[in-house]
Coordinates of C-alpha atoms and ligand atoms in Angstrom, one line a residue:
X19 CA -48.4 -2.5 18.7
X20 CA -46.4 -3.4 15.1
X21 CA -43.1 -1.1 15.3
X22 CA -43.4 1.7 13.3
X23 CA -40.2 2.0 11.0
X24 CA -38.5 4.8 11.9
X25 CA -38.6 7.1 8.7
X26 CA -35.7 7.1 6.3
X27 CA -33.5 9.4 6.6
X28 CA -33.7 11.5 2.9
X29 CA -30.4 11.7 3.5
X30 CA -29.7 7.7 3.2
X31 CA -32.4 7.8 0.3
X32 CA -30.3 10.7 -1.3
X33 CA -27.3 8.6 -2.2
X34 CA -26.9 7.2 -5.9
X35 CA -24.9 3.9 -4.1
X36 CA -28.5 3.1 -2.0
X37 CA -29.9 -0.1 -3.6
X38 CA -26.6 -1.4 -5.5
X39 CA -25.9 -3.5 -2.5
X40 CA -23.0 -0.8 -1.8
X41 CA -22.0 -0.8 2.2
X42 CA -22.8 2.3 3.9
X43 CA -21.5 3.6 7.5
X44 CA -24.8 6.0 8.5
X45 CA -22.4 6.7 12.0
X46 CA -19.2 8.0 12.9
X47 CA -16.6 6.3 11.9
X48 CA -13.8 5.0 15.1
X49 CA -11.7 2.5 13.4
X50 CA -10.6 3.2 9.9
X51 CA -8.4 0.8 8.1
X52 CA -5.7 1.3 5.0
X53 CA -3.7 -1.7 2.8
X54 CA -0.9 -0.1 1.4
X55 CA 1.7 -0.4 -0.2
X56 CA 5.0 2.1 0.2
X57 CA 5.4 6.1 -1.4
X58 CA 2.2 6.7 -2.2
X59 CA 0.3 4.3 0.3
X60 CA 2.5 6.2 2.8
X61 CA 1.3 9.8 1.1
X62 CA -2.2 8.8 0.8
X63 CA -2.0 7.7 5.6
X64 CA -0.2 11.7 6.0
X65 CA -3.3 13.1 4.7
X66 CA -5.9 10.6 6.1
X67 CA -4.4 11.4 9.6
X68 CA -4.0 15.3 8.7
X69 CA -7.8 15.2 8.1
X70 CA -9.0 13.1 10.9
X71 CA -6.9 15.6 13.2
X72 CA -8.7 18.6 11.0
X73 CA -11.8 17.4 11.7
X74 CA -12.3 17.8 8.0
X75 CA -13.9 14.0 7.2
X76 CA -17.2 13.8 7.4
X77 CA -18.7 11.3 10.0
X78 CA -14.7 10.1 11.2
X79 CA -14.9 10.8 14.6
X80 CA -11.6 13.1 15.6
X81 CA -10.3 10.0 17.8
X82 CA -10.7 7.8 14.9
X83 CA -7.9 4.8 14.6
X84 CA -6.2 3.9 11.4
X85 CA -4.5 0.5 10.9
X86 CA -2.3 -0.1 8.4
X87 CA -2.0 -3.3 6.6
X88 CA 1.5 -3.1 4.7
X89 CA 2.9 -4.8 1.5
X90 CA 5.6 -6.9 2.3
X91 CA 6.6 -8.8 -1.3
X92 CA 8.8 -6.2 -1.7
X93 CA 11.3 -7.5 1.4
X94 CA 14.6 -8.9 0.5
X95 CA 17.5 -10.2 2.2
X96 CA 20.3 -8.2 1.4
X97 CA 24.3 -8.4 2.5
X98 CA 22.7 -10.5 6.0
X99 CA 20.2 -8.2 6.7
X100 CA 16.3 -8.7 6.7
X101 CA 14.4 -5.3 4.7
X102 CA 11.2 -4.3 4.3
X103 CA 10.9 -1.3 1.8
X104 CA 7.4 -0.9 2.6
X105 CA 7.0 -0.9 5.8
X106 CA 9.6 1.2 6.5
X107 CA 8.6 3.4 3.8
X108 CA 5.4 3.8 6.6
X109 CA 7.3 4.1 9.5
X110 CA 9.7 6.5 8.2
X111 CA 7.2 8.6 6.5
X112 CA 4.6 8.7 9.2
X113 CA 7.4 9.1 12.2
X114 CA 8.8 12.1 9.8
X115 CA 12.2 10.0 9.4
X116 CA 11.9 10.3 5.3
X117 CA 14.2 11.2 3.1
X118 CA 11.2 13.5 0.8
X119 CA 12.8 13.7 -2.0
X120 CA 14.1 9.8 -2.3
X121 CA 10.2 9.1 -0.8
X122 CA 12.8 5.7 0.9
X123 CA 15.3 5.7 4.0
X124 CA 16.2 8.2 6.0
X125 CA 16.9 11.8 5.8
X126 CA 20.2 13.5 6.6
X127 CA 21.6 10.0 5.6
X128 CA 25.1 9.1 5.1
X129 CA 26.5 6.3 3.2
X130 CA 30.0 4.6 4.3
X131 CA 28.8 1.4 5.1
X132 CA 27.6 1.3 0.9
X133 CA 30.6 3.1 -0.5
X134 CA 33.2 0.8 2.1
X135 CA 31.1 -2.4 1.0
X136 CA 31.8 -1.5 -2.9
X137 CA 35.4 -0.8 -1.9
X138 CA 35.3 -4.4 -1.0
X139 CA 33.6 -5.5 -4.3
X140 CA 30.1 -6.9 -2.3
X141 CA 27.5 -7.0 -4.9
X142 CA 24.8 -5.7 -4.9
X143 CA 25.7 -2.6 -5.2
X144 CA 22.6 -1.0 -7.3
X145 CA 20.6 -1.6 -3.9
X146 CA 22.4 1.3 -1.0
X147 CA 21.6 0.9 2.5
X148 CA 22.3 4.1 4.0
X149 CA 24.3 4.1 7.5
X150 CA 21.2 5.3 9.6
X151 CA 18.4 3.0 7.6
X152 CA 21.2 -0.3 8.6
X153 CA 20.1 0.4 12.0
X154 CA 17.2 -0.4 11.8
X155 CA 17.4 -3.2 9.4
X156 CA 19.6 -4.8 12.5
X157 CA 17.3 -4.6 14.7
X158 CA 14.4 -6.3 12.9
X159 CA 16.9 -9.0 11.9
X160 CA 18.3 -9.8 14.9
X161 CA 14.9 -10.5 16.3
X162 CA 13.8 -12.1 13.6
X163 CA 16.8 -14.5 14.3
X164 CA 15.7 -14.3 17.9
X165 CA 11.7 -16.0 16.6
X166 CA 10.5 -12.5 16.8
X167 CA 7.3 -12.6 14.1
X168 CA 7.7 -9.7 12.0
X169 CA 4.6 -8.2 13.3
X170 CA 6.3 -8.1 17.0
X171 CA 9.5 -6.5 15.1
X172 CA 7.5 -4.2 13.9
X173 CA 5.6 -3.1 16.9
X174 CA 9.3 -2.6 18.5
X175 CA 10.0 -0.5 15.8
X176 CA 6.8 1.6 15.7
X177 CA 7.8 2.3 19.8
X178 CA 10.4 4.7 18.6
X179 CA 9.2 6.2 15.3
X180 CA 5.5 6.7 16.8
X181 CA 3.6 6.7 13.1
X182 CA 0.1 7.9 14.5
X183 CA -0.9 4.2 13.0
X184 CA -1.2 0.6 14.1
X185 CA 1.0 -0.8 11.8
X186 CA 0.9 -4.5 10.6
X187 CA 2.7 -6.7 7.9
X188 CA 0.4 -8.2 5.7
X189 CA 1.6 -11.6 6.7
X190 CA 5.0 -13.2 9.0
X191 CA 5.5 -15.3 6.3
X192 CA 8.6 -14.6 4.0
X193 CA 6.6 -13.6 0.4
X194 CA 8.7 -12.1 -2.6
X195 CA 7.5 -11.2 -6.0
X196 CA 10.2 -12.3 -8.6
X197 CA 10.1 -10.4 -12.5
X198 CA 10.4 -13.0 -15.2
X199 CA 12.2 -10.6 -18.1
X200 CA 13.7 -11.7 -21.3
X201 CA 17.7 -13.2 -21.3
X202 CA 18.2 -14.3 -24.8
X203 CA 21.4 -16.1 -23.0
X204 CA 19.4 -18.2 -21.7
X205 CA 17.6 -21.4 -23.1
X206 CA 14.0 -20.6 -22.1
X207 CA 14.5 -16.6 -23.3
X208 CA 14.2 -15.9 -19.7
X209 CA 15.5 -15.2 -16.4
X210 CA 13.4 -14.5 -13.3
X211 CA 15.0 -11.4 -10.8
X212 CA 14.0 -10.2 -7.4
X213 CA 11.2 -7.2 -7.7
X214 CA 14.1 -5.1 -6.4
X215 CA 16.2 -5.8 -8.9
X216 CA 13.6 -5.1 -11.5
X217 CA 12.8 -1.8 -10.2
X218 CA 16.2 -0.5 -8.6
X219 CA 18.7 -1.7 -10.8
X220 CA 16.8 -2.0 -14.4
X221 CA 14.1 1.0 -13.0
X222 CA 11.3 -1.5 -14.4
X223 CA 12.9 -0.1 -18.5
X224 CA 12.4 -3.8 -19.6
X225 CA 9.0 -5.6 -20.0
X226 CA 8.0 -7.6 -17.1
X227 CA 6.9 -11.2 -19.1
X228 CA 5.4 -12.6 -15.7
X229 CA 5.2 -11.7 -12.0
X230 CA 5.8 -14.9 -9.5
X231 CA 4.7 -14.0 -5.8
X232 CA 7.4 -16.6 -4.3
X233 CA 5.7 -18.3 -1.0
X234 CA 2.7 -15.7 -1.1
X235 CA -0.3 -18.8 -1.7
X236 CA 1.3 -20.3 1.6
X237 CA 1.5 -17.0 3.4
X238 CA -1.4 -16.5 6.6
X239 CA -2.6 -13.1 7.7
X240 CA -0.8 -11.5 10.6
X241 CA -1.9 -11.3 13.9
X242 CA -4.8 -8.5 14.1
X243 CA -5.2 -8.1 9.9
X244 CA -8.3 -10.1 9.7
X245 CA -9.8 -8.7 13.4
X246 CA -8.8 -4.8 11.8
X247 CA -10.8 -5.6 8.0
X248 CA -13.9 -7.3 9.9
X249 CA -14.2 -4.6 12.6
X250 CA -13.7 -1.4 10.5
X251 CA -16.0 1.0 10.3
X252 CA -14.4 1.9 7.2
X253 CA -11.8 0.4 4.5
X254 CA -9.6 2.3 2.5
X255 CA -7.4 1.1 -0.4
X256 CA -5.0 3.9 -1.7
X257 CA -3.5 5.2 -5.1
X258 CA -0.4 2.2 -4.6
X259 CA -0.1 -0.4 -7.0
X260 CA -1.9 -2.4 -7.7
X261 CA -0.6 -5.6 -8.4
X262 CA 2.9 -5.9 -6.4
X263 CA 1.5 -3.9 -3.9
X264 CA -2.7 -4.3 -3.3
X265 CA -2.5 -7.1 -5.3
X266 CA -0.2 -9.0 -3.0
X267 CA -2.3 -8.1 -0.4
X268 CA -5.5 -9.3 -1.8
X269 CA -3.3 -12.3 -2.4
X270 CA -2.5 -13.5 0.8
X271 CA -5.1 -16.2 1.8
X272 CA -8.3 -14.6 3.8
X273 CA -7.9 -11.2 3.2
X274 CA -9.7 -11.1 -0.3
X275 CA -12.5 -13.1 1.3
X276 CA -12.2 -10.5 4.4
X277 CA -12.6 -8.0 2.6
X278 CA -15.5 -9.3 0.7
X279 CA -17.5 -10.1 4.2
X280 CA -16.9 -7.0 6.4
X281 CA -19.1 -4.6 7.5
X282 CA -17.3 -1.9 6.7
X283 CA -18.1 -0.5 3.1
X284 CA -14.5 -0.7 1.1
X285 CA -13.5 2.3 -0.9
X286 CA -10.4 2.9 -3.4
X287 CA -8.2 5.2 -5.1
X288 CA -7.1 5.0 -8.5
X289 CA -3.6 4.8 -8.9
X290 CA -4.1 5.6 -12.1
X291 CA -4.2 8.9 -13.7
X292 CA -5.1 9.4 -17.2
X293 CA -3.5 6.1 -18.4
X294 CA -0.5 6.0 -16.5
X295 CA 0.5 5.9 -13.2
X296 CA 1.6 8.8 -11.0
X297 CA 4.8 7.1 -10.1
X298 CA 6.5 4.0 -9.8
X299 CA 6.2 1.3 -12.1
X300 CA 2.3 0.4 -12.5
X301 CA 2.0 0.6 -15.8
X302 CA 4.3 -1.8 -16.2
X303 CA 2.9 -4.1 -13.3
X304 CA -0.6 -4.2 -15.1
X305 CA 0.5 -4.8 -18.6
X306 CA 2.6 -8.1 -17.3
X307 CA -1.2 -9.1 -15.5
X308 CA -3.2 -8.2 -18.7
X309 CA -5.0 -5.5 -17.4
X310 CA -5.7 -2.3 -18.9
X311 CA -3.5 0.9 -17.6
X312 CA -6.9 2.6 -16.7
X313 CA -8.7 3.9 -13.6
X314 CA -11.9 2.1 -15.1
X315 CA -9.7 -1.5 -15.7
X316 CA -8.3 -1.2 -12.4
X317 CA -11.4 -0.5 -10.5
X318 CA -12.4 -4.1 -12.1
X319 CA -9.8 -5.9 -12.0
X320 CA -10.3 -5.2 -8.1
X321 CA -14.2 -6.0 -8.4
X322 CA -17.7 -4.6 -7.8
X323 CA -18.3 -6.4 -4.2
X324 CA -21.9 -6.9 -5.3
X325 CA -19.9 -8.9 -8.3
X326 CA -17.6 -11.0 -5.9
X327 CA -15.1 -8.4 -6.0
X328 CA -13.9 -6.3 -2.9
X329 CA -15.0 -2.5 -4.2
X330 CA -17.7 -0.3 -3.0
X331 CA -16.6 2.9 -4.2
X332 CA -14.2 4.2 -6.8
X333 CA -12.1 7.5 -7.0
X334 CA -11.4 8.7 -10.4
X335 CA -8.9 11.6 -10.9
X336 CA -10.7 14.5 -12.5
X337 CA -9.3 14.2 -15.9
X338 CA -10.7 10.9 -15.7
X339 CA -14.7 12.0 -15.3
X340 CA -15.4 10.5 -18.8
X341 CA -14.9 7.1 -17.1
X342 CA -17.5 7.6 -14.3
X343 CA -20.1 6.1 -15.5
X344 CA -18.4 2.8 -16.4
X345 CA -17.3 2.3 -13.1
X346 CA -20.8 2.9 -11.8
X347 CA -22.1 0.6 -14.5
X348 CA -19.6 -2.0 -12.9
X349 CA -21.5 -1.8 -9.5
X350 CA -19.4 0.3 -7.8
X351 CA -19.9 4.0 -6.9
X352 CA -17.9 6.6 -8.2
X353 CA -16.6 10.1 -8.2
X354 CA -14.1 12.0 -10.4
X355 CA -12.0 14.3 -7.9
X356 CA -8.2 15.8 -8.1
X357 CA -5.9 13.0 -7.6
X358 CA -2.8 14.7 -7.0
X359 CA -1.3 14.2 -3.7
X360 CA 0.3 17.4 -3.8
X361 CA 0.6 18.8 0.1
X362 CA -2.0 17.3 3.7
X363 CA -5.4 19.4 2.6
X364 CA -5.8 17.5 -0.8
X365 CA -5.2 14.1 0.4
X366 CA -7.2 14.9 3.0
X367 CA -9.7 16.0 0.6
X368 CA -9.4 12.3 -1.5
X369 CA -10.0 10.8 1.8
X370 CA -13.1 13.1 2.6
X371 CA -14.7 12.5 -0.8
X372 CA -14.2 8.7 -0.7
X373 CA -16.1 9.0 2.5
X374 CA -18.8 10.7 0.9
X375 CA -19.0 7.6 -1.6
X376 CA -20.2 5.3 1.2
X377 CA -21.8 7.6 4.1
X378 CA -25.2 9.0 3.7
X379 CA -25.5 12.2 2.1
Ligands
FO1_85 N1 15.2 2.5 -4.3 C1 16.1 2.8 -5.3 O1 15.7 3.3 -6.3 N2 17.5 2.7 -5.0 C2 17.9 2.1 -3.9 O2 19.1 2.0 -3.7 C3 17.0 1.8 -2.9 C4 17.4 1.3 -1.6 C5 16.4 1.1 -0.6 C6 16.8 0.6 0.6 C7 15.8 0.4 1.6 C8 14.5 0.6 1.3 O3 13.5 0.5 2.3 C9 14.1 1.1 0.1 C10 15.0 1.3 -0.9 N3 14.7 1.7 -2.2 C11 15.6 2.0 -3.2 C12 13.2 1.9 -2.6 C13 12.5 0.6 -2.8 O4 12.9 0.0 -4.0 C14 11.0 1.0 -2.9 O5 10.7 1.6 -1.6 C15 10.0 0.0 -3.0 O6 10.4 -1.3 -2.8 C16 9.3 0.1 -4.4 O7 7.9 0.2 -4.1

């Protein structure tokens, strides 16, 4: 008796990404993962969660489970002490320990440790560590120096703060991205600074002339990155940057190729609003990689999946619609929405119509 194929659902048939090879997820979604990077990666997790709790996503089941895979090129070692901007940026904003307005360390902060280490003429001083945010950089390093992986530190950390997430480093390796900017003092015209430095003490004013991502080609997944890409239902990349943020991501050995092989259908967030960024310092970040300051250029730059590239679907700010089409005509699907994260219901909303790139009609 030759099986008779169930008949297609219209809805399935319905969507424009059937037949461009884009992934689909025609159930409900359990396991929903994120790569981010800090502020906005941290902005973007808020209204996923506020959503999934809504009940507002369509086809997330209401016990869905997000995993965040976090930046860490942005970690320094400052005055003894081990930071991770990033990830604490996530463990903060998600465990509402923020400051909202600084969108960094802690609210209610105080700052005598800073102002007593500038009495004492300890440079850096463009880079404050607030009293209650030294806590917690302690902790992690004292178990670093214990053999701790950073992972494990930041499980222990996650016990108090609670984010709602399962968050992960992108790797236990050490991994900083360096600036080279111009220094007519010196011979080659350059000098190469810490990311930090770049964006804290010069607020990224100067040209970057190159981006090195110090120790990030030798860097391997963390524990559980890999298992939390390959067994997603569903894989998010938000509005953070995307080059000293994604990009670092993408760059740690595996996770590009991850990416590439997983089930789960892999859908994005253009950081980039009507040629610029929304905040931080992406602008800049793309012009030093070549790539264009546009929610089209971006969208490529991260690749059609069908083209080798990690994409499935594309979200365009609405003032962007005009580019639509050319990110469709790249291979991946597309949909000009509001961008703005500007309170829980419209991220959620982002998060909903990404969704609805990849899940039958
Ligand atoms: N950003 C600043 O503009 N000034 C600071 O003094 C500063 C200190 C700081 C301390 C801990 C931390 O986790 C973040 C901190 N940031 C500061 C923000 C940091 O530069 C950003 O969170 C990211 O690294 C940029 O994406």
């Amino acid at each position: 008796m030759p099986v008779v194929p169930a008949k297609s659902s219209p809805d399935l048939l319905g969507n424009p990404a059937i037949g461009q090879g884009i992934r689909m997820f025609p159930h409900q979604a359990t396991r929903i993962t994120v790569l981010s990077g800090g502020m906005g990666g941290a902005k973007f997790v808020q209204g996923l969660l506020h959503g999934i709790d809504r009940g507002t996503l369509p086809a997330v089941a209401p016990d869905a489970e997000v995993t965040v895979i976090a930046n860490t090129a942005d970690d320094l070692w400052i005055h003894g002490l081990k930071v991770c901007p990033d990830l604490d940026t996530l463990m903060y904003t998600l465990g509402d320990g923020i400051d909202p307005e600084r969108g960094w360390g802690r609210r209610e902060e105080t700052w005598s440790a800073k102002t007593e280490l500038e009495r004492y003429g300890v440079e850096p001083t463009w880079f404050g560590l607030g009293d209650r945010d030294i806590a917690t950089h302690l902790v992690r390093t004292q178990m670093l120096e214990s053999g701790y992986p950073l992972s494990e530190v930041t499980t222990a950390l996650c016990r108090r703060w609670q984010p709602g997430v399962h968050l992960v480093p992108m790797s236990d390796d050490r991994v900083e991205t360096h600036v080279a900017i111009a220094d007519a003092d010196q011979a080659s015209g350059k000098r190469v600074i810490h990311f930090q430095e770049y964006w804290v003490r010069l607020r990224a004013e100067v040209p970057a002339e190159a981006l090195v991502f110090v120790g990030l080609d030798q860097t391997t997944p963390a524990p559980g990155v890999l298992e939390a890409i390959a067994d997603a239902d569903l894989v998010i990349v938000p509005p953070s940057n995307p080059v000293v943020s994604v990009g670092t991501i993408l760059g740690v050995p595996g996770i590009r190729e991850a990416l590439r092989t997983t089930a789960a259908p892999v859908v994005g967030v253009s950081p980039i609003v009507g040629d610029t960024h929304v905040r931080g310092m992406a602008h800049q970040m793309l012009t030093a990689i070549g790539v264009e300051v546009t929610a089209t250029a971006v969208a490529r730059h991260y690749g059609a999946r069908s083209g080798g590239g990690v994409l499935d679907g594309w979200l365009v700010d609405e003032s962007d619609a005009h580019q639509v089409a050319s990110v469709e005509a790249a291979g991946i699907a597309c949909a000009a929405v509001p961008l703005m994260m500007i309170d829980h219901e419209a991220t959620a909303s982002m998060a909903a119509a990404a969704i609805g790139l990849v899940r039958p009609l």
